[in-house]
């Protein structure tokens, strides 16, 4: 029983670590626009590093037919765009101050982050 | 005269901002091409250079990221493509899918998705329902004999088939997001159904490892949950389709073709091909395809679909017509002044779409919670299983599995996430139907909270003085009205020299070396005074039962003077509507106290600010704010801009044709205070709807999750079945969407009382 309890608690810790504490890799803005694939409940890549003080373009390609994936919102910049299925949608971001900005679907299930520095 | 002419009309809020000619020409000759084969920065320079050499090109710019080049100028598209092909790239004209096309595409995609979900649901329920019935009527769901093991193994494999066929998207989605350190709805469903299935398979394969009482299989739960969640999703798609009805209706107002006159012949062309300055013919009963100015003909136009104004508007030469409205009685030819993305309708659609997807601050908490929701539920699920294992009665393991599964299944982050956006979508759309354009969610929320509203009413004493001085010599009833009005304001009239009346046109005279002319359009034309850009304002006044007259000083138009009762007929009921909803309505005017009081009494307003200079309007807003009021300010978008910006919510009174007022929080396209009452009523209804949704979603999750974990078991012996949890979850988000849809039946306008 002790082992079960320890395993259970370990599992809880693991969940917290995996979803909240761990920081996944990032993609930096290089040449041209960054392409973000919207599929199976995620944005790929979901963490995007961008230079501050410059506008940037992201191209979203939605492959997921579920209505959840339909919108992408950058609530800090008042941007909300409908993503057509299987077509690139270009979203231009304004020049941004350094900081972290989330982009999400309407229901916050698809989540991504812009790291501006 | 120090004021520009267009600021001189006596009626506030019917001014038109005119497009700068420069913005017209830039959209006139803009061509876009998709480029294939270009992959590096050096290609950009090459392509641009080669295009710039083509005759007629003003500027060629390439966007490497989008692989697209934009050319301005009058060059022939064929030549441009040739120039690009010559240096080794491929080019084709960039096709701008129209709103209608993309809407159709989206609907088709939704329809396909709906069908797929329904198919998957049928398969899952075909297995789930019989199993469920069997278990409910008391069938043995346990595994003891070898024959039972075999039967359950077959059923287990069938369930696996259902999981693969009907539930694949949950598992793939869950896995993909897991790898990306995120979790969503799919994660919960996949874990819940997966746990139930794995445990059941364990019972089938190793029954002896598990205590007798706990040898229970839950295949029916897995199949049922997958089926029910798919059904819920399918119904949600249907319901969501309805939430965008308003925008669909607006998009549907656009015509597909236009009849233009080219080389003296009528040709039907696609609406995308209509160019600026094209002459467009519209027959009775037809929709007006783009915005323009009438060149020939008289007609009346139904503009209700854009402005909410029920009465048809008379149009004659030089009047503005707006794309999407319906030509009722006569045949007209008009000159296109705005096409494509610049038309009022296109801009209204853009604005409504943007607003529909923005969120009022009330939704922020829900957003914050949904960010942590799914992992939290997973933790609760594990914790509840541990609690059952430690303290639960026998068979503890079975209870632990059931509670863990049920917690995962019942939790519904979607209901929480959908609560706000769905209501905003319907509410903003509903407002647009009534001619109220709400800029964003914040404006929506604020206008539901307004406690005091300032309504501006303007006067222009200086012009009036000159005009009245001139008219003092005339006996025309309109002239007398002007003189009367100047006297009311205690203006001292000046002496006029060389007064003469021109029959059927107006009067002329001079004062202190100023040459004055007052009369109708004809008088202005005779004297070669440019009034083109103001005819529209005058027409608008005329359509509101005022009689507009042009007033020129030294050969330049100084004002359009309208003689009419300054209070519009429908203002009184509209003001009563506002007061009824508990609002302090305050009039703001430059008139002297006596006039202001008379007007205020007439419309039933007890509070007014009189003799307010234009610059002081924002000061009055501030004063009210200091009293702790949430202040709404109604005024015209141009002259009252500072006060509109200062107010908590600025309501700009536009007209159906003028959406230049994008800086205001809310634009009232119908020049009536009913628009204001509608705006506030819709906002209140929407906010109420959002609150209901959020409350429902919070309560559902806050009550459902502990119940599923078995909190009630020690007291009442109650434990929720995972199948019931699946049904509850599937229908909770559907409930949210349906509740938002109730807003569609909200009634605006006078008939609401």
mmCIF file of C-alpha atoms in Angstrom, chain A residues 62-70 85 110, chain B residues 113 233 237:
data_model
loop_
_atom_site.group_PDB
_atom_site.id
_atom_site.type_symbol
_atom_site.label_atom_id
_atom_site.label_comp_id
_atom_site.label_asym_id
_atom_site.label_seq_id
_atom_site.Cartn_x
_atom_site.Cartn_y
_atom_site.Cartn_z
ATOM 1 C CA UNK A 62 -4.401 24.822 -39.555
ATOM 2 C CA UNK A 63 -4.638 21.121 -40.229
ATOM 3 C CA UNK A 64 -7.125 20.386 -37.493
ATOM 4 C CA UNK A 65 -10.788 20.457 -38.528
ATOM 5 C CA UNK A 66 -12.029 20.690 -34.976
ATOM 6 C CA UNK A 67 -13.727 24.035 -34.367
ATOM 7 C CA UNK A 68 -11.466 24.544 -31.358
ATOM 8 C CA UNK A 69 -8.571 25.238 -33.696
ATOM 9 C CA UNK A 70 -10.504 27.781 -35.702
ATOM 10 C CA UNK A 85 -8.326 24.847 -42.977
ATOM 11 C CA UNK A 110 -4.147 25.401 -27.802
ATOM 12 C CA UNK B 113 -16.462 17.300 -39.763
ATOM 13 C CA UNK B 233 -18.997 17.822 -30.438
ATOM 14 C CA UNK B 237 -20.631 22.444 -34.367
#
